[in-house]
Amino acid sequence: MLLKIENLTKNFGGVVALWQLDFEVRQGEILGLLGPNGSGKTTLFNVISGFFPPTAGSIFFEERDITGYKPHRIAQYGLVRTFQGTNLFKHRTVWENVLIAHHLMIRAGFLELLLNRSLARADEAAAEKHSQEILEYLNLTPVKRELAQNLPHGLQRALGVAIALAAEPRLLLLDEPLTGMNPEESRQFIELVRGLRDRGITLMIVEHDMKAIMGVSDRLVVINFGQKIAEGTPEEIQKNPKVIEAYLGSEVW
């Protein structure tokens, strides 16, 4: 298993946001995370990625216990996330955004960077090469000189993924990536997600677009009030009575 969650609990004062969650993410799959508003999905992402410390429980990534690790250390191991809001340098170009994101790959120390020694130059060249490869893969090369703030929403989301790819993730957590997209942008983004999996990246996705997440996920985990209520294939989840009850019987599929 690539990621294993054991008895994960998160309290905010007297409020229980997550309660004894157990599930796994398998290498090479797309795992969807479902739940009504306020069910704890984003809190779970924040705990897994180190932005919130868990109250109890354990998180294992590639059999390493990363419980309580800081976000930058978790990202260096290959577990990277995006955010609901586009987390961009809005007044920088697309190219600059992706290049800046390569700071996790830098091997040179401060003095080497200051003196522009060979290792620093090699790091800079590698970062530029990798940045160009990412932009080409995501079809962002034509807008590489555009300011991030001037991009349409769909391209801003793609740039957010480009920034995450700079850290060379093995597991990528996507937090509501389709929010604000029109149908064509959503279709293109779903194809992008499938392409990332084909390139060897495992993905875990939180998304409110039920049809989209059902169509792209291999398996789904459903939580409600911070507790897991179901886990299985899209077909199994659609028929699960606890899931139907959690969504008040509405036709979400």
mmCIF file of C-alpha atoms in Angstrom:
data_model
loop_
_atom_site.group_PDB
_atom_site.id
_atom_site.type_symbol
_atom_site.label_atom_id
_atom_site.label_comp_id
_atom_site.label_asym_id
_atom_site.label_seq_id
_atom_site.Cartn_x
_atom_site.Cartn_y
_atom_site.Cartn_z
ATOM 1 C CA MET A 1 0.000 0.000 0.000
ATOM 2 C CA LEU A 2 1.235 3.474 -0.843
ATOM 3 C CA LEU A 3 -0.676 5.280 1.914
ATOM 4 C CA LYS A 4 -2.205 3.756 5.028
ATOM 5 C CA ILE A 5 -4.433 5.603 7.498
ATOM 6 C CA GLU A 6 -4.992 4.001 10.888
ATOM 7 C CA ASN A 7 -7.494 5.211 13.526
ATOM 8 C CA LEU A 8 -7.001 8.816 12.421
ATOM 9 C CA THR A 9 -8.736 11.326 14.680
ATOM 10 C CA LYS A 10 -8.700 15.126 14.644
ATOM 11 C CA ASN A 11 -10.354 17.331 17.250
ATOM 12 C CA PHE A 12 -10.669 21.105 17.231
ATOM 13 C CA GLY A 13 -11.367 21.841 20.887
ATOM 14 C CA GLY A 14 -14.603 20.008 21.603
ATOM 15 C CA VAL A 15 -15.421 19.474 17.931
ATOM 16 C CA VAL A 16 -14.567 16.071 16.452
ATOM 17 C CA ALA A 17 -13.671 16.672 12.795
ATOM 18 C CA LEU A 18 -12.311 13.159 12.072
ATOM 19 C CA TRP A 19 -12.972 10.012 14.080
ATOM 20 C CA GLN A 20 -10.949 6.794 13.876
ATOM 21 C CA LEU A 21 -10.608 6.726 10.097
ATOM 22 C CA ASP A 22 -9.055 3.627 8.511
ATOM 23 C CA PHE A 23 -8.361 3.212 4.800
ATOM 24 C CA GLU A 24 -5.570 2.628 2.295
ATOM 25 C CA VAL A 25 -4.499 4.065 -1.047
ATOM 26 C CA ARG A 26 -3.059 1.513 -3.443
ATOM 27 C CA GLN A 27 -0.161 2.166 -5.761
ATOM 28 C CA GLY A 28 -1.320 3.264 -9.222
ATOM 29 C CA GLU A 29 -4.998 3.868 -8.454
ATOM 30 C CA ILE A 30 -7.291 6.876 -8.444
ATOM 31 C CA LEU A 31 -9.094 6.988 -5.101
ATOM 32 C CA GLY A 32 -12.066 9.309 -4.763
ATOM 33 C CA LEU A 33 -13.035 10.819 -1.403
ATOM 34 C CA LEU A 34 -16.726 11.638 -1.081
ATOM 35 C CA GLY A 35 -18.852 13.192 1.620
ATOM 36 C CA PRO A 36 -21.483 15.905 2.147
ATOM 37 C CA ASN A 37 -20.410 19.461 2.932
ATOM 38 C CA GLY A 38 -18.750 19.625 6.325
ATOM 39 C CA SER A 39 -18.008 15.906 6.444
ATOM 40 C CA GLY A 40 -14.277 16.414 7.038
ATOM 41 C CA LYS A 41 -12.806 15.825 3.581
ATOM 42 C CA THR A 42 -10.546 18.886 3.444
ATOM 43 C CA THR A 43 -9.583 18.424 7.096
ATOM 44 C CA LEU A 44 -8.463 14.911 6.199
ATOM 45 C CA PHE A 45 -6.289 16.276 3.380
ATOM 46 C CA ASN A 46 -4.829 18.857 5.759
ATOM 47 C CA VAL A 47 -3.920 16.178 8.299
ATOM 48 C CA ILE A 48 -2.449 13.771 5.734
ATOM 49 C CA SER A 49 -0.313 16.512 4.194
ATOM 50 C CA GLY A 50 0.913 17.833 7.547
ATOM 51 C CA PHE A 51 -0.907 21.160 7.729
ATOM 52 C CA PHE A 52 -2.854 19.958 10.808
ATOM 53 C CA PRO A 53 -1.377 17.545 13.363
ATOM 54 C CA PRO A 54 -3.665 14.583 14.140
ATOM 55 C CA THR A 55 -5.120 14.224 17.617
ATOM 56 C CA ALA A 56 -4.665 10.444 17.436
ATOM 57 C CA GLY A 57 -3.927 7.726 14.919
ATOM 58 C CA SER A 58 -1.169 7.107 12.380
ATOM 59 C CA ILE A 59 -0.299 7.929 8.774
ATOM 60 C CA PHE A 60 2.074 5.678 6.827
ATOM 61 C CA PHE A 61 3.472 6.601 3.416
ATOM 62 C CA GLU A 62 5.456 3.894 1.643
ATOM 63 C CA GLU A 63 5.613 2.108 5.018
ATOM 64 C CA ARG A 64 7.215 5.160 6.665
ATOM 65 C CA ASP A 65 5.387 6.636 9.649
ATOM 66 C CA ILE A 66 4.912 10.317 8.704
ATOM 67 C CA THR A 67 2.451 11.139 11.481
ATOM 68 C CA GLY A 68 2.982 14.729 12.598
ATOM 69 C CA TYR A 69 5.635 15.532 9.977
ATOM 70 C CA LYS A 70 5.776 19.088 8.604
ATOM 71 C CA PRO A 71 4.295 19.713 5.121
ATOM 72 C CA HIS A 72 7.633 20.378 3.407
ATOM 73 C CA ARG A 73 9.113 17.133 4.719
ATOM 74 C CA ILE A 74 6.066 15.124 3.614
ATOM 75 C CA ALA A 75 6.274 16.732 0.159
ATOM 76 C CA GLN A 76 9.945 15.800 -0.102
ATOM 77 C CA TYR A 77 8.976 12.150 0.369
ATOM 78 C CA GLY A 78 6.618 12.434 -2.615
ATOM 79 C CA LEU A 79 3.202 13.121 -1.045
ATOM 80 C CA VAL A 80 2.002 16.424 -2.515
ATOM 81 C CA ARG A 81 -1.334 18.227 -2.498
ATOM 82 C CA THR A 82 -3.194 20.982 -4.296
ATOM 83 C CA PHE A 83 -5.697 23.327 -2.654
ATOM 84 C CA GLN A 84 -9.322 24.342 -3.210
ATOM 85 C CA GLY A 85 -8.193 27.862 -3.995
ATOM 86 C CA THR A 86 -5.597 28.221 -6.735
ATOM 87 C CA ASN A 87 -2.379 28.539 -4.727
ATOM 88 C CA LEU A 88 -0.440 30.606 -7.262
ATOM 89 C CA PHE A 89 1.953 33.529 -7.417
ATOM 90 C CA LYS A 90 -0.627 35.630 -9.220
ATOM 91 C CA HIS A 91 1.775 38.409 -10.280
ATOM 92 C CA ARG A 92 4.370 35.992 -11.674
ATOM 93 C CA THR A 93 4.357 34.322 -15.060
ATOM 94 C CA VAL A 94 3.383 30.699 -15.600
ATOM 95 C CA TRP A 95 7.049 29.873 -16.190
ATOM 96 C CA GLU A 96 8.154 31.613 -12.979
ATOM 97 C CA ASN A 97 5.461 29.827 -10.952
ATOM 98 C CA VAL A 98 6.684 26.391 -12.001
ATOM 99 C CA LEU A 99 10.363 27.299 -11.671
ATOM 100 C CA ILE A 100 9.869 28.643 -8.142
ATOM 101 C CA ALA A 101 8.081 25.422 -7.192
ATOM 102 C CA HIS A 102 11.270 23.442 -7.850
ATOM 103 C CA HIS A 103 12.826 24.642 -4.602
ATOM 104 C CA LEU A 104 12.232 21.160 -3.122
ATOM 105 C CA MET A 105 14.624 19.710 -5.695
ATOM 106 C CA ILE A 106 17.507 22.043 -4.917
ATOM 107 C CA ARG A 107 20.616 20.192 -3.687
ATOM 108 C CA ALA A 108 22.982 23.135 -3.465
ATOM 109 C CA GLY A 109 23.546 24.893 -0.165
ATOM 110 C CA PHE A 110 23.199 28.628 0.418
ATOM 111 C CA LEU A 111 26.903 29.360 -0.145
ATOM 112 C CA GLU A 112 26.955 27.434 -3.435
ATOM 113 C CA LEU A 113 23.898 29.298 -4.626
ATOM 114 C CA LEU A 114 25.479 32.583 -3.574
ATOM 115 C CA LEU A 115 28.715 31.850 -5.416
ATOM 116 C CA ASN A 116 26.956 30.206 -8.396
ATOM 117 C CA ARG A 117 29.090 27.100 -8.162
ATOM 118 C CA SER A 118 28.733 24.079 -10.445
ATOM 119 C CA LEU A 119 26.161 22.236 -8.299
ATOM 120 C CA ALA A 120 24.000 25.340 -8.163
ATOM 121 C CA ARG A 121 24.225 25.754 -11.937
ATOM 122 C CA ALA A 122 23.359 22.076 -12.432
ATOM 123 C CA ASP A 123 20.324 22.451 -10.155
ATOM 124 C CA GLU A 124 19.163 25.498 -12.063
ATOM 125 C CA ALA A 125 19.517 23.751 -15.416
ATOM 126 C CA ALA A 126 17.652 20.662 -14.144
ATOM 127 C CA ALA A 127 14.845 22.818 -12.749
ATOM 128 C CA GLU A 128 14.461 24.667 -16.046
ATOM 129 C CA LYS A 129 14.424 21.420 -18.034
ATOM 130 C CA HIS A 130 11.846 19.815 -15.751
ATOM 131 C CA SER A 131 9.709 22.967 -15.762
ATOM 132 C CA GLN A 132 9.609 22.959 -19.556
ATOM 133 C CA GLU A 133 8.643 19.262 -19.614
ATOM 134 C CA ILE A 134 5.782 19.904 -17.186
ATOM 135 C CA LEU A 135 4.483 22.873 -19.178
ATOM 136 C CA GLU A 136 4.569 20.877 -22.387
ATOM 137 C CA TYR A 137 2.744 17.936 -20.841
ATOM 138 C CA LEU A 138 -0.001 20.176 -19.442
ATOM 139 C CA ASN A 139 -0.255 22.209 -22.679
ATOM 140 C CA LEU A 140 0.787 25.356 -20.829
ATOM 141 C CA THR A 141 3.754 26.233 -23.034
ATOM 142 C CA PRO A 142 1.738 28.686 -25.192
ATOM 143 C CA VAL A 143 0.926 30.737 -22.060
ATOM 144 C CA LYS A 144 4.257 30.376 -20.242
ATOM 145 C CA ARG A 145 4.907 34.138 -20.384
ATOM 146 C CA GLU A 146 1.401 35.081 -19.193
ATOM 147 C CA LEU A 147 0.853 36.302 -15.652
ATOM 148 C CA ALA A 148 -0.952 33.661 -13.600
ATOM 149 C CA GLN A 149 -3.694 36.140 -12.677
ATOM 150 C CA ASN A 150 -4.585 36.589 -16.361
ATOM 151 C CA LEU A 151 -5.226 32.903 -17.053
ATOM 152 C CA PRO A 152 -8.774 31.535 -17.383
ATOM 153 C CA HIS A 153 -9.894 29.433 -14.443
ATOM 154 C CA GLY A 154 -9.234 26.070 -16.074
ATOM 155 C CA LEU A 155 -5.649 27.006 -16.905
ATOM 156 C CA GLN A 156 -5.096 28.325 -13.378
ATOM 157 C CA ARG A 157 -6.125 24.893 -12.082
ATOM 158 C CA ALA A 158 -3.746 23.248 -14.542
ATOM 159 C CA LEU A 159 -0.973 25.567 -13.332
ATOM 160 C CA GLY A 160 -1.716 24.471 -9.764
ATOM 161 C CA VAL A 161 -1.119 20.886 -10.875
ATOM 162 C CA ALA A 162 2.079 21.972 -12.652
ATOM 163 C CA ILE A 163 3.364 23.456 -9.402
ATOM 164 C CA ALA A 164 2.583 20.195 -7.608
ATOM 165 C CA LEU A 165 4.320 18.153 -10.323
ATOM 166 C CA ALA A 166 7.491 20.170 -9.764
ATOM 167 C CA ALA A 167 7.896 18.229 -6.497
ATOM 168 C CA GLU A 168 7.787 14.938 -8.447
ATOM 169 C CA PRO A 169 4.921 13.403 -6.434
ATOM 170 C CA ARG A 170 4.266 9.702 -6.125
ATOM 171 C CA LEU A 171 0.905 10.461 -4.489
ATOM 172 C CA LEU A 172 -0.970 13.609 -5.503
ATOM 173 C CA LEU A 173 -3.923 14.863 -3.450
ATOM 174 C CA LEU A 174 -6.333 16.990 -5.498
ATOM 175 C CA ASP A 175 -8.743 19.099 -3.427
ATOM 176 C CA GLU A 176 -11.887 19.932 -5.448
ATOM 177 C CA PRO A 177 -10.008 20.496 -8.717
ATOM 178 C CA LEU A 178 -13.148 21.009 -10.840
ATOM 179 C CA THR A 179 -14.619 23.851 -8.761
ATOM 180 C CA GLY A 180 -15.567 26.762 -10.997
ATOM 181 C CA MET A 181 -14.838 24.954 -14.271
ATOM 182 C CA ASN A 182 -17.197 24.853 -17.209
ATOM 183 C CA PRO A 183 -18.110 21.431 -18.691
ATOM 184 C CA GLU A 184 -15.357 21.503 -21.324
ATOM 185 C CA GLU A 185 -12.703 22.528 -18.775
ATOM 186 C CA SER A 186 -13.911 19.738 -16.473
ATOM 187 C CA ARG A 187 -13.690 17.162 -19.280
ATOM 188 C CA GLN A 188 -10.144 18.237 -20.131
ATOM 189 C CA PHE A 189 -9.107 18.133 -16.486
ATOM 190 C CA ILE A 190 -10.481 14.610 -16.032
ATOM 191 C CA GLU A 191 -8.419 13.519 -19.033
ATOM 192 C CA LEU A 192 -5.413 15.163 -17.380
ATOM 193 C CA VAL A 193 -6.041 13.153 -14.198
ATOM 194 C CA ARG A 194 -6.153 9.909 -16.170
ATOM 195 C CA GLY A 195 -2.953 10.903 -17.931
ATOM 196 C CA LEU A 196 -1.182 11.523 -14.623
ATOM 197 C CA ARG A 197 -2.127 8.042 -13.450
ATOM 198 C CA ASP A 198 -0.825 6.609 -16.722
ATOM 199 C CA ARG A 199 2.490 8.350 -16.002
ATOM 200 C CA GLY A 200 2.796 6.496 -12.701
ATOM 201 C CA ILE A 201 1.302 8.998 -10.260
ATOM 202 C CA THR A 202 -1.228 7.707 -7.744
ATOM 203 C CA LEU A 203 -4.068 10.148 -7.051
ATOM 204 C CA MET A 204 -6.557 10.857 -4.293
ATOM 205 C CA ILE A 205 -9.330 13.295 -5.190
ATOM 206 C CA VAL A 206 -11.904 15.263 -3.228
ATOM 207 C CA GLU A 207 -14.603 16.530 -5.566
ATOM 208 C CA HIS A 208 -18.261 17.620 -5.351
ATOM 209 C CA ASP A 209 -18.965 16.766 -8.994
ATOM 210 C CA MET A 210 -20.353 13.279 -8.343
ATOM 211 C CA LYS A 211 -20.587 12.180 -11.946
ATOM 212 C CA ALA A 212 -17.000 13.225 -12.597
ATOM 213 C CA ILE A 213 -15.522 11.512 -9.556
ATOM 214 C CA MET A 214 -17.585 8.375 -10.164
ATOM 215 C CA GLY A 215 -16.333 8.269 -13.719
ATOM 216 C CA VAL A 216 -12.639 8.691 -12.970
ATOM 217 C CA SER A 217 -12.141 6.818 -9.665
ATOM 218 C CA ASP A 218 -11.129 3.169 -9.318
ATOM 219 C CA ARG A 219 -12.370 3.088 -5.716
ATOM 220 C CA LEU A 220 -14.161 5.488 -3.389
ATOM 221 C CA VAL A 221 -14.098 6.205 0.326
ATOM 222 C CA VAL A 222 -17.129 8.024 1.751
ATOM 223 C CA ILE A 223 -17.046 9.907 5.041
ATOM 224 C CA ASN A 224 -19.782 11.674 6.980
ATOM 225 C CA PHE A 225 -19.353 13.648 10.197
ATOM 226 C CA GLY A 226 -15.674 12.661 10.098
ATOM 227 C CA GLN A 227 -16.309 8.910 10.045
ATOM 228 C CA LYS A 228 -15.951 6.433 7.199
ATOM 229 C CA ILE A 229 -19.361 5.091 6.224
ATOM 230 C CA ALA A 230 -18.509 3.221 3.021
ATOM 231 C CA GLU A 231 -15.666 2.054 0.799
ATOM 232 C CA GLY A 232 -15.753 0.287 -2.556
ATOM 233 C CA THR A 233 -16.051 0.592 -6.312
ATOM 234 C CA PRO A 234 -18.222 3.326 -7.846
ATOM 235 C CA GLU A 235 -20.912 0.726 -8.564
ATOM 236 C CA GLU A 236 -20.909 -0.470 -4.944
ATOM 237 C CA ILE A 237 -20.986 3.062 -3.547
ATOM 238 C CA GLN A 238 -23.968 4.075 -5.673
ATOM 239 C CA LYS A 239 -26.018 1.263 -4.131
ATOM 240 C CA ASN A 240 -24.818 1.679 -0.549
ATOM 241 C CA PRO A 241 -27.767 2.615 1.721
ATOM 242 C CA LYS A 242 -25.548 4.549 4.168
ATOM 243 C CA VAL A 243 -24.253 6.720 1.329
ATOM 244 C CA ILE A 244 -27.755 7.326 -0.009
ATOM 245 C CA GLU A 245 -28.908 8.312 3.481
ATOM 246 C CA ALA A 246 -25.937 10.663 3.945
ATOM 247 C CA TYR A 247 -26.933 12.519 0.789
ATOM 248 C CA LEU A 248 -30.599 12.589 1.853
ATOM 249 C CA GLY A 249 -31.591 10.321 -0.991
ATOM 250 C CA SER A 250 -30.900 12.980 -3.611
ATOM 251 C CA GLU A 251 -29.980 11.906 -7.115
ATOM 252 C CA VAL A 252 -26.287 12.768 -6.882
ATOM 253 C CA TRP A 253 -25.073 10.231 -9.430
#
